[in-house]
JSON list of C-alpha atoms in Angstrom, two decimals:
[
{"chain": "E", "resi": 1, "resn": "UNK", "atom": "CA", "xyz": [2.57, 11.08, 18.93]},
{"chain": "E", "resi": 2, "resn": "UNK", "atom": "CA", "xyz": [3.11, 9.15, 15.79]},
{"chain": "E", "resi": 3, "resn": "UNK", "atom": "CA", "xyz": [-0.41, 8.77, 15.30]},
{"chain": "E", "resi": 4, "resn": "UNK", "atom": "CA", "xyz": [-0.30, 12.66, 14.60]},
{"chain": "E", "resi": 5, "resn": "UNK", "atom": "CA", "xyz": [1.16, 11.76, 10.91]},
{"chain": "E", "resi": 6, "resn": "UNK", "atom": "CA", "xyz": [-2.31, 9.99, 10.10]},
{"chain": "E", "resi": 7, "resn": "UNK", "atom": "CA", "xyz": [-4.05, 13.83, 10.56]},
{"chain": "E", "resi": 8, "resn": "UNK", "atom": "CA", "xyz": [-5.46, 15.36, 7.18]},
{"chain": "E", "resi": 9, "resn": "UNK", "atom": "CA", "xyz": [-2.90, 18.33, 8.19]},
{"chain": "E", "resi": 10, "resn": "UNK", "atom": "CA", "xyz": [-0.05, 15.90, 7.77]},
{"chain": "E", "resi": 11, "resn": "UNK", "atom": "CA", "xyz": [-1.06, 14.80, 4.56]},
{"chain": "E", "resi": 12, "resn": "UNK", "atom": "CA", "xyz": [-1.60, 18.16, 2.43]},
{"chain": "E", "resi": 13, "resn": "UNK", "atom": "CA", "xyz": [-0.99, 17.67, -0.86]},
{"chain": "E", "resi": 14, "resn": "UNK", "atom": "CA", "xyz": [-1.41, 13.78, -1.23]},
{"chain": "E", "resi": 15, "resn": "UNK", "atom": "CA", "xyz": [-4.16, 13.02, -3.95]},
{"chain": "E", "resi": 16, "resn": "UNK", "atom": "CA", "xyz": [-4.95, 9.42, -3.56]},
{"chain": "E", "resi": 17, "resn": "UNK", "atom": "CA", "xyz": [-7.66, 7.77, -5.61]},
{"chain": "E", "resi": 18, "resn": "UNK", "atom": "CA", "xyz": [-8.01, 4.81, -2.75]},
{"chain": "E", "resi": 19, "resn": "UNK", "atom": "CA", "xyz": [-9.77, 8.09, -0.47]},
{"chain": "E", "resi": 20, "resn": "UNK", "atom": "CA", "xyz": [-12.14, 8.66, -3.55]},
{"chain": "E", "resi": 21, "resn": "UNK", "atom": "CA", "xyz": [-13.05, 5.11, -4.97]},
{"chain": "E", "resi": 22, "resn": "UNK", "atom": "CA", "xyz": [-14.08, 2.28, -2.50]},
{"chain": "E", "resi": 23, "resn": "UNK", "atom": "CA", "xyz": [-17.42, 0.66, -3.65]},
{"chain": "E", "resi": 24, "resn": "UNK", "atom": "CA", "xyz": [-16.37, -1.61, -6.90]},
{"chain": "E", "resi": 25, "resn": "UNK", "atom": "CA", "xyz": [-12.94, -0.39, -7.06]},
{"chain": "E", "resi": 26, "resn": "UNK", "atom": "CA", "xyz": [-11.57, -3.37, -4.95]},
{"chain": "E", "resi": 27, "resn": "UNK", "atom": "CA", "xyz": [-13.10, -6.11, -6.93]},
{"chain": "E", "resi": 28, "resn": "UNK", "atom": "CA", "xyz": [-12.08, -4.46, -10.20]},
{"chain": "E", "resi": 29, "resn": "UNK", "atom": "CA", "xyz": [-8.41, -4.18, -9.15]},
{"chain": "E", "resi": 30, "resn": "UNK", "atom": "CA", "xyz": [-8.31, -7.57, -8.05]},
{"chain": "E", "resi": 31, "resn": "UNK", "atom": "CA", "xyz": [-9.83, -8.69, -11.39]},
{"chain": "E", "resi": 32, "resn": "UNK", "atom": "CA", "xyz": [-7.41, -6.59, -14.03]},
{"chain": "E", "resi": 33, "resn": "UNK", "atom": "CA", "xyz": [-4.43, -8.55, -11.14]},
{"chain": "E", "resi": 34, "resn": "UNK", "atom": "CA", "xyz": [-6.09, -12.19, -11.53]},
{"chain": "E", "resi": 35, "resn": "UNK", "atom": "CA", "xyz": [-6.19, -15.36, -9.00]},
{"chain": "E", "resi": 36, "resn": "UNK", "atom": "CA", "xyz": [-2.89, -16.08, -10.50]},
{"chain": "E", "resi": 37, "resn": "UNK", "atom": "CA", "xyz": [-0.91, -13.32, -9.53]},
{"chain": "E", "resi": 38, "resn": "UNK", "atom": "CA", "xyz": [-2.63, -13.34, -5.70]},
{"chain": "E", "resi": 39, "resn": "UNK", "atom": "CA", "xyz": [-1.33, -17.03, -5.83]},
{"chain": "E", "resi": 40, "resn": "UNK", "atom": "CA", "xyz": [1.95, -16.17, -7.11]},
{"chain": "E", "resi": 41, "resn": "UNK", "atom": "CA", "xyz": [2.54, -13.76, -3.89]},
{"chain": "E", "resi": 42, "resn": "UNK", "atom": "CA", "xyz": [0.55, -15.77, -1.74]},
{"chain": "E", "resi": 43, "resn": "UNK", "atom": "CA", "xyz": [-1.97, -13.38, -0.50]},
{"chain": "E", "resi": 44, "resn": "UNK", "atom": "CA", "xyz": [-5.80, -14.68, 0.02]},
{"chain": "E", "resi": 45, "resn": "UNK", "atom": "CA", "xyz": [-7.16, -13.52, -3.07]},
{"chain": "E", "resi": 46, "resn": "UNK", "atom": "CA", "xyz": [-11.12, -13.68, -1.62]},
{"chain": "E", "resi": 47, "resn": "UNK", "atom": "CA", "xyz": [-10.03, -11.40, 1.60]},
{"chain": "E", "resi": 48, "resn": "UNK", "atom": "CA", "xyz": [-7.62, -8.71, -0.63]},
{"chain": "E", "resi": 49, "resn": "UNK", "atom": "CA", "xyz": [-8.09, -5.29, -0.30]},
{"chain": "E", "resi": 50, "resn": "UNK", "atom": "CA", "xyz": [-6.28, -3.34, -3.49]},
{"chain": "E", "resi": 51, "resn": "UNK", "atom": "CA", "xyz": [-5.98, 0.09, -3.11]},
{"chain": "E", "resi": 52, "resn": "UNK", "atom": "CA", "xyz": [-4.94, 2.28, -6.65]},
{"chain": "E", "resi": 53, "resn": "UNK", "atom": "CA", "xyz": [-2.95, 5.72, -5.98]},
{"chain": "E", "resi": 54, "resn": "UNK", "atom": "CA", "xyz": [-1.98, 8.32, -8.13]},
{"chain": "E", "resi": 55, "resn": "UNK", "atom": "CA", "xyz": [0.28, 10.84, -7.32]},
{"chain": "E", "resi": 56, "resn": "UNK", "atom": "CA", "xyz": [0.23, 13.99, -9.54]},
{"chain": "E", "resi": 57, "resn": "UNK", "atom": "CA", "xyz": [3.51, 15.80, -9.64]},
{"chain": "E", "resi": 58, "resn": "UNK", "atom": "CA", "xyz": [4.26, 17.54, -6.21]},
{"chain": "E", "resi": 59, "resn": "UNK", "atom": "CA", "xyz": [2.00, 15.34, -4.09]},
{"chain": "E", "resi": 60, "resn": "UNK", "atom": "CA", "xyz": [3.50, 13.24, -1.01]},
{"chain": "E", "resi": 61, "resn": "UNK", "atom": "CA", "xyz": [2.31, 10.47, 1.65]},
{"chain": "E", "resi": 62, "resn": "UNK", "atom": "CA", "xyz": [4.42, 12.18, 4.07]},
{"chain": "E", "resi": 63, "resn": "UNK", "atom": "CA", "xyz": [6.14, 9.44, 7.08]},
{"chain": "E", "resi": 64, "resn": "UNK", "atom": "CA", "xyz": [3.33, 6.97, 8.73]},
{"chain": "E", "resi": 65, "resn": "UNK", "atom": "CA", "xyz": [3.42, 2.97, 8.96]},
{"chain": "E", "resi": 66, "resn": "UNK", "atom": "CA", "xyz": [0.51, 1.12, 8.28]},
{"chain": "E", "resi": 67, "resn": "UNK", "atom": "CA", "xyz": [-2.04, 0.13, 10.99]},
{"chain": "E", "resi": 68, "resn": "UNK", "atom": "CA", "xyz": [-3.89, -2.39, 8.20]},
{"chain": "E", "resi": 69, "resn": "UNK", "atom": "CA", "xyz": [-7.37, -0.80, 9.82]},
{"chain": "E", "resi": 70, "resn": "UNK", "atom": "CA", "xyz": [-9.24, -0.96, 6.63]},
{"chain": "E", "resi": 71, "resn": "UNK", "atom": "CA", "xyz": [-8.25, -4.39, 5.88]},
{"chain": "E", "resi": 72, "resn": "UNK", "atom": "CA", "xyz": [-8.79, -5.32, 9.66]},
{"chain": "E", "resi": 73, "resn": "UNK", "atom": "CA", "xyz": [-12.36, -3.87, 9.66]},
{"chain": "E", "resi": 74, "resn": "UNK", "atom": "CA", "xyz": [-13.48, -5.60, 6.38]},
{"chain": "E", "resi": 75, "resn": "UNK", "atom": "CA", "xyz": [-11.77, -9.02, 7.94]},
{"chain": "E", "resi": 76, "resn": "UNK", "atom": "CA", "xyz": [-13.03, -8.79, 11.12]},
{"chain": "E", "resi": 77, "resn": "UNK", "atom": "CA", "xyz": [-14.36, -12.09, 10.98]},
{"chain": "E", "resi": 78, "resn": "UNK", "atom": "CA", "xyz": [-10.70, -13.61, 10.42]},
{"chain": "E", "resi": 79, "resn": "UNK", "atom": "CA", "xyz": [-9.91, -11.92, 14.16]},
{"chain": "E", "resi": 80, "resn": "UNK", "atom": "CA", "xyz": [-7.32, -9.76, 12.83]},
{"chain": "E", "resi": 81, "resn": "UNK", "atom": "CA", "xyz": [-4.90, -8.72, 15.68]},
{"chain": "E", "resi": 82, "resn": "UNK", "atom": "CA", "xyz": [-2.96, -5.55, 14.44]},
{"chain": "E", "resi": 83, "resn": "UNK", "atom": "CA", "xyz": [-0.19, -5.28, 16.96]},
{"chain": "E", "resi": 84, "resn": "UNK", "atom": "CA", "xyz": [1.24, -8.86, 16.02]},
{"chain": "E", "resi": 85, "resn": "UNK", "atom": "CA", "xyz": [0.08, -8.82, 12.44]},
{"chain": "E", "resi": 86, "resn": "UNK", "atom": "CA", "xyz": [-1.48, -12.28, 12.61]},
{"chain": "E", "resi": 87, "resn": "UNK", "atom": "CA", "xyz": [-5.25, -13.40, 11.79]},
{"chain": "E", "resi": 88, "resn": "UNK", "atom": "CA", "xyz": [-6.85, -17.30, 11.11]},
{"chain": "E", "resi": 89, "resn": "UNK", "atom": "CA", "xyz": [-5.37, -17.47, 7.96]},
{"chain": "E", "resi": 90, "resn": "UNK", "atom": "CA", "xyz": [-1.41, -16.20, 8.83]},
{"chain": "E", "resi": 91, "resn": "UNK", "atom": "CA", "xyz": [0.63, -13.46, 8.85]},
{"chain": "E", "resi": 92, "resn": "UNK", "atom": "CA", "xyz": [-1.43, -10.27, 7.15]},
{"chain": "E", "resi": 93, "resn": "UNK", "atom": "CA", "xyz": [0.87, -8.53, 5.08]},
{"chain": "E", "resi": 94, "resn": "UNK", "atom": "CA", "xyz": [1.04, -5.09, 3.48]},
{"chain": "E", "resi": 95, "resn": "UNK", "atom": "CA", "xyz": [2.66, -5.22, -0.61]},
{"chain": "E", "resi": 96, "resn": "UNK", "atom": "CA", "xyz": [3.36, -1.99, -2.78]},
{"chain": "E", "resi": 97, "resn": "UNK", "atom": "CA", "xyz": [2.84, -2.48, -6.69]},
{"chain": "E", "resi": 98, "resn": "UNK", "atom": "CA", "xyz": [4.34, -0.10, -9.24]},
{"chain": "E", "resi": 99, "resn": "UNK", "atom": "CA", "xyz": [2.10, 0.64, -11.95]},
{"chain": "E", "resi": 100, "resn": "UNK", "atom": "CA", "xyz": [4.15, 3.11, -14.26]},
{"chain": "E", "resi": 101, "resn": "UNK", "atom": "CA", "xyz": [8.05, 2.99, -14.80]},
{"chain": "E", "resi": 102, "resn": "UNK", "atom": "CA", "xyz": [10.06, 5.34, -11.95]},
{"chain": "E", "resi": 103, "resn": "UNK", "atom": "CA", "xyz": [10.78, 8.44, -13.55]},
{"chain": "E", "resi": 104, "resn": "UNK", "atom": "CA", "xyz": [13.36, 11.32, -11.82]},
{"chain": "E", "resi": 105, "resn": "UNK", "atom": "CA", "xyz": [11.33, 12.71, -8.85]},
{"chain": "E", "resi": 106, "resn": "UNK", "atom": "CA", "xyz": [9.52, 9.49, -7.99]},
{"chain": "E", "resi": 107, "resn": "UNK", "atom": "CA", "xyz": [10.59, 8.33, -4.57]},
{"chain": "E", "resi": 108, "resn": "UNK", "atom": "CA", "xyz": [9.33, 5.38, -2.10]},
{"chain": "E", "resi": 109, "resn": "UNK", "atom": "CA", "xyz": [11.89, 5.31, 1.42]},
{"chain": "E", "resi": 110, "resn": "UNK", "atom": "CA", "xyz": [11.37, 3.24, 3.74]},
{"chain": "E", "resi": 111, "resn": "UNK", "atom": "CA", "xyz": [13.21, 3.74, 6.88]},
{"chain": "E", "resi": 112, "resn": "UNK", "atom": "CA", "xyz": [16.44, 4.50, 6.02]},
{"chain": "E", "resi": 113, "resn": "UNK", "atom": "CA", "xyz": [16.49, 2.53, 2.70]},
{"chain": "E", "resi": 114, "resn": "UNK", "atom": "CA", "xyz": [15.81, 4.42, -0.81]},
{"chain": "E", "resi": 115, "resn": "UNK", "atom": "CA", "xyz": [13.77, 2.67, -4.02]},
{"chain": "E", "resi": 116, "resn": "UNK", "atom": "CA", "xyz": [14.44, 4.63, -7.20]},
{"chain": "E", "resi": 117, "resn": "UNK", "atom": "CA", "xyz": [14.42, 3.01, -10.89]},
{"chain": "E", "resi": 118, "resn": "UNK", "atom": "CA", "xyz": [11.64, 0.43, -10.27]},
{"chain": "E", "resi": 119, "resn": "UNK", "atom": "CA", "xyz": [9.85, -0.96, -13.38]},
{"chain": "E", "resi": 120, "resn": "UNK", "atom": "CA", "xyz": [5.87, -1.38, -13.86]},
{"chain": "E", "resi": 121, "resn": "UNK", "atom": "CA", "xyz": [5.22, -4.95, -11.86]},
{"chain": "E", "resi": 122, "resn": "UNK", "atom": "CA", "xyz": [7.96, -4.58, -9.52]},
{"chain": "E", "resi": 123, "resn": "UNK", "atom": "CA", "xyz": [6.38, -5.57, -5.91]},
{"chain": "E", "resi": 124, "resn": "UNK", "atom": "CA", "xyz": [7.89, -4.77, -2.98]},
{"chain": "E", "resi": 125, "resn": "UNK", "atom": "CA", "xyz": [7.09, -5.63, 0.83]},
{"chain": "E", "resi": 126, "resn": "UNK", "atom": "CA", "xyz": [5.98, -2.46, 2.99]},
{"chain": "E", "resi": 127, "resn": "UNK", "atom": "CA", "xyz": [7.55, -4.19, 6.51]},
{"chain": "E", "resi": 128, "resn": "UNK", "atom": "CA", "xyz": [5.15, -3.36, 9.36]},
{"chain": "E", "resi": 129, "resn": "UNK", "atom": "CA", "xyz": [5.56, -1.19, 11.82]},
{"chain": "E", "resi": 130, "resn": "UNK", "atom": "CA", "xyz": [8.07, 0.64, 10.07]},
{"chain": "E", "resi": 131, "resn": "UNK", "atom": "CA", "xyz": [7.84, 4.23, 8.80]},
{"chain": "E", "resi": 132, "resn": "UNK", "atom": "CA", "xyz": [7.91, 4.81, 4.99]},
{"chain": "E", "resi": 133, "resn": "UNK", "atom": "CA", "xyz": [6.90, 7.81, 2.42]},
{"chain": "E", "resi": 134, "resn": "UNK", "atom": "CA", "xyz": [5.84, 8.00, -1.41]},
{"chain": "E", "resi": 135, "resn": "UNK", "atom": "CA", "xyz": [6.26, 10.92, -3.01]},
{"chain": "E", "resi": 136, "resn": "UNK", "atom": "CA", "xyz": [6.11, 12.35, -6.60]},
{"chain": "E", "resi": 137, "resn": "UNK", "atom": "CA", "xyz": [8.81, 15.07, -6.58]},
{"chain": "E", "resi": 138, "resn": "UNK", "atom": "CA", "xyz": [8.67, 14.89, -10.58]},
{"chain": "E", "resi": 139, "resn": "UNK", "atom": "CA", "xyz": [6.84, 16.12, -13.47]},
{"chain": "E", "resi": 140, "resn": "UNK", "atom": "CA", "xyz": [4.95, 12.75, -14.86]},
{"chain": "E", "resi": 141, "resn": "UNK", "atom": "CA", "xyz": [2.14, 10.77, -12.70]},
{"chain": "E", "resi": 142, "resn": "UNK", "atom": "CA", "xyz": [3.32, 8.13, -10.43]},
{"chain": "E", "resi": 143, "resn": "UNK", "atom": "CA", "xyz": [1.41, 5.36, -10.04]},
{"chain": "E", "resi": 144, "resn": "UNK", "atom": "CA", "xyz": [1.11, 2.37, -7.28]},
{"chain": "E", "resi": 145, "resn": "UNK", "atom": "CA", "xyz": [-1.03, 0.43, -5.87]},
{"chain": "E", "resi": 146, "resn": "UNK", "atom": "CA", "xyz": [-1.45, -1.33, -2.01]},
{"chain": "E", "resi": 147, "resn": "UNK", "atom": "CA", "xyz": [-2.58, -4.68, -1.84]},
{"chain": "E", "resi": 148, "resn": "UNK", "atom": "CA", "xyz": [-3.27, -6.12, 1.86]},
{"chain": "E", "resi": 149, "resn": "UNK", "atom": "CA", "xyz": [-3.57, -9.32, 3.11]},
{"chain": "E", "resi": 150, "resn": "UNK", "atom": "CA", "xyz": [-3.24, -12.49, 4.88]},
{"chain": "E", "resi": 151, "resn": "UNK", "atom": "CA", "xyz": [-0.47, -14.58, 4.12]},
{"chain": "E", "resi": 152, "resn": "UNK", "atom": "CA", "xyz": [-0.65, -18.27, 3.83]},
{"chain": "E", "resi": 153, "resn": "UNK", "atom": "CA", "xyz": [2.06, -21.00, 3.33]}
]
Protein backbone atom coordinates (compact mmCIF):
# COMPACT_ATOMS: atom_id res chain seq x y z
CA UNK A 1 0.00 0.00 0.00
CA UNK A 2 1.49 3.28 -0.98
CA UNK A 3 0.16 4.86 1.94
CA UNK A 4 2.81 2.62 3.84
CA UNK A 5 5.63 5.29 2.64
CA UNK A 6 3.81 8.03 4.89
CA UNK A 7 4.82 5.58 8.19
CA UNK A 8 7.52 7.18 10.62
CA UNK A 9 9.46 3.74 9.72
CA UNK A 10 9.65 4.89 6.13
CA UNK A 11 10.98 8.08 6.91
CA UNK A 12 14.11 7.35 9.29
CA UNK A 13 16.51 9.71 8.98
CA UNK A 14 14.50 12.75 7.50
CA UNK A 15 14.93 15.87 9.88
CA UNK A 16 12.38 18.31 8.75
CA UNK A 17 11.85 21.58 10.57
CA UNK A 18 8.02 21.80 9.04
CA UNK A 19 7.38 18.52 11.85
CA UNK A 20 8.95 20.85 14.59
CA UNK A 21 7.68 24.50 13.84
CA UNK A 22 3.92 25.09 13.01
CA UNK A 23 2.49 27.91 15.26
CA UNK A 24 4.08 31.34 13.69
CA UNK A 25 6.30 29.65 11.35
CA UNK A 26 3.72 29.90 8.43
CA UNK A 27 3.05 33.54 8.69
CA UNK A 28 6.76 34.30 9.06
CA UNK A 29 7.68 32.37 5.88
CA UNK A 30 5.10 33.95 4.00
CA UNK A 31 6.29 37.38 5.22
CA UNK A 32 10.37 37.02 4.51
CA UNK A 33 8.45 35.59 0.60
CA UNK A 34 6.08 38.82 0.31
CA UNK A 35 2.48 39.34 -1.50
CA UNK A 36 4.57 39.91 -4.49
CA UNK A 37 6.18 36.80 -4.98
CA UNK A 38 2.65 34.74 -4.03
CA UNK A 39 1.31 37.00 -6.94
CA UNK A 40 4.08 36.34 -9.17
CA UNK A 41 3.27 32.36 -8.94
CA UNK A 42 -0.21 32.86 -8.50
CA UNK A 43 -0.88 31.10 -5.33
CA UNK A 44 -3.58 32.73 -2.74
CA UNK A 45 -1.27 34.38 -0.57
CA UNK A 46 -4.07 34.63 2.57
CA UNK A 47 -4.74 30.60 2.30
CA UNK A 48 -0.65 29.57 1.83
CA UNK A 49 0.76 27.13 3.86
CA UNK A 50 4.89 27.41 3.67
CA UNK A 51 6.59 24.71 5.03
CA UNK A 52 10.80 25.28 5.70
CA UNK A 53 12.99 21.91 5.56
CA UNK A 54 16.37 21.29 6.28
CA UNK A 55 18.09 18.38 5.45
CA UNK A 56 21.38 17.71 7.33
CA UNK A 57 23.81 15.60 5.39
CA UNK A 58 22.56 11.91 5.13
CA UNK A 59 18.87 12.63 5.71
CA UNK A 60 16.12 11.59 2.98
CA UNK A 61 12.19 12.06 2.29
CA UNK A 62 12.23 8.67 0.97
CA UNK A 63 9.28 8.05 -2.25
CA UNK A 64 5.56 9.43 -1.27
CA UNK A 65 3.27 12.00 -3.32
CA UNK A 66 1.55 14.55 -1.62
CA UNK A 67 -2.04 14.14 -0.27
CA UNK A 68 -2.13 18.26 0.48
CA UNK A 69 -3.92 17.07 4.04
CA UNK A 70 -2.46 19.83 6.01
CA UNK A 71 -3.34 22.42 3.58
CA UNK A 72 -6.83 20.68 3.09
CA UNK A 73 -7.55 20.69 6.87
CA UNK A 74 -6.55 24.39 7.44
CA UNK A 75 -8.82 25.21 4.08
CA UNK A 76 -11.55 23.28 4.85
CA UNK A 77 -13.78 26.02 4.41
CA UNK A 78 -12.65 26.40 0.59
CA UNK A 79 -14.15 22.52 0.22
CA UNK A 80 -10.92 21.19 -0.78
CA UNK A 81 -11.43 17.90 -2.75
CA UNK A 82 -8.00 16.00 -2.71
CA UNK A 83 -8.53 13.35 -5.32
CA UNK A 84 -9.17 16.03 -8.16
CA UNK A 85 -7.02 18.73 -6.65
CA UNK A 86 -9.67 21.43 -7.01
CA UNK A 87 -11.25 23.81 -4.19
CA UNK A 88 -13.53 27.40 -4.62
CA UNK A 89 -10.70 29.21 -5.55
CA UNK A 90 -8.99 26.64 -8.47
CA UNK A 91 -6.67 24.17 -8.89
CA UNK A 92 -4.58 23.69 -5.34
CA UNK A 93 -1.16 23.23 -6.18
CA UNK A 94 1.93 21.88 -4.44
CA UNK A 95 5.53 24.26 -5.34
CA UNK A 96 9.15 23.29 -4.08
CA UNK A 97 11.53 26.40 -3.33
CA UNK A 98 15.30 26.03 -3.12
CA UNK A 99 16.74 27.97 -0.46
CA UNK A 100 20.61 27.25 -0.70
CA UNK A 101 22.58 26.59 -4.05
CA UNK A 102 22.61 22.50 -5.03
CA UNK A 103 25.75 21.23 -3.92
CA UNK A 104 27.12 17.37 -4.99
CA UNK A 105 24.85 15.00 -2.96
CA UNK A 106 21.73 17.15 -3.08
CA UNK A 107 19.05 15.35 -5.04
CA UNK A 108 15.13 16.09 -5.73
CA UNK A 109 13.59 13.05 -8.46
CA UNK A 110 10.57 13.07 -9.33
CA UNK A 111 9.31 10.11 -11.11
CA UNK A 112 11.71 9.26 -13.41
CA UNK A 113 13.10 12.81 -13.95
CA UNK A 114 16.39 14.06 -11.96
CA UNK A 115 16.94 17.98 -10.62
CA UNK A 116 20.60 18.57 -9.80
CA UNK A 117 22.42 22.16 -10.07
CA UNK A 118 19.40 24.30 -9.02
CA UNK A 119 20.17 27.85 -7.73
CA UNK A 120 18.63 29.58 -4.43
CA UNK A 121 14.97 30.87 -5.88
CA UNK A 122 14.61 28.29 -8.38
CA UNK A 123 10.78 27.00 -8.00
CA UNK A 124 9.70 24.05 -9.31
CA UNK A 125 6.12 22.32 -9.56
CA UNK A 126 5.78 19.01 -7.35
CA UNK A 127 2.94 17.40 -10.03
CA UNK A 128 0.29 15.61 -7.95
CA UNK A 129 -0.16 12.35 -7.58
CA UNK A 130 3.15 11.55 -8.62
CA UNK A 131 5.93 10.00 -6.50
CA UNK A 132 9.05 12.13 -5.76
CA UNK A 133 12.12 12.08 -3.07
CA UNK A 134 14.58 14.80 -1.54
CA UNK A 135 17.50 13.75 -0.26
CA UNK A 136 20.82 15.21 1.06
CA UNK A 137 23.40 12.57 0.04
CA UNK A 138 26.17 15.41 0.63
CA UNK A 139 28.18 17.01 3.20
CA UNK A 140 26.58 20.79 3.38
CA UNK A 141 22.76 21.50 4.54
CA UNK A 142 20.17 21.46 1.93
CA UNK A 143 17.59 23.65 2.18
CA UNK A 144 13.84 23.94 0.61
CA UNK A 145 10.87 24.93 1.31
CA UNK A 146 6.92 23.68 0.29
CA UNK A 147 4.53 26.18 -0.39
CA UNK A 148 0.75 24.90 -1.00
CA UNK A 149 -2.01 26.34 -2.47
CA UNK A 150 -4.87 27.24 -4.55
CA UNK A 151 -4.28 28.41 -7.84
CA UNK A 152 -6.13 31.20 -9.44
CA UNK A 153 -6.10 32.64 -13.04
Amino acid sequence: DHRDLHLSIRRQRQMCIRDRLYGDSNKKLKELLGREYFKSIKIDYDTALCRLMAYLPGQTLPWHFDYLGGWCRINKHLNPDPDTRQCDIGEMKRYLVMITDWHWGHMIQMANSFYPRWKSGDLYEIPMKVYHLSTNAGMSLKLTMSITGAKYE
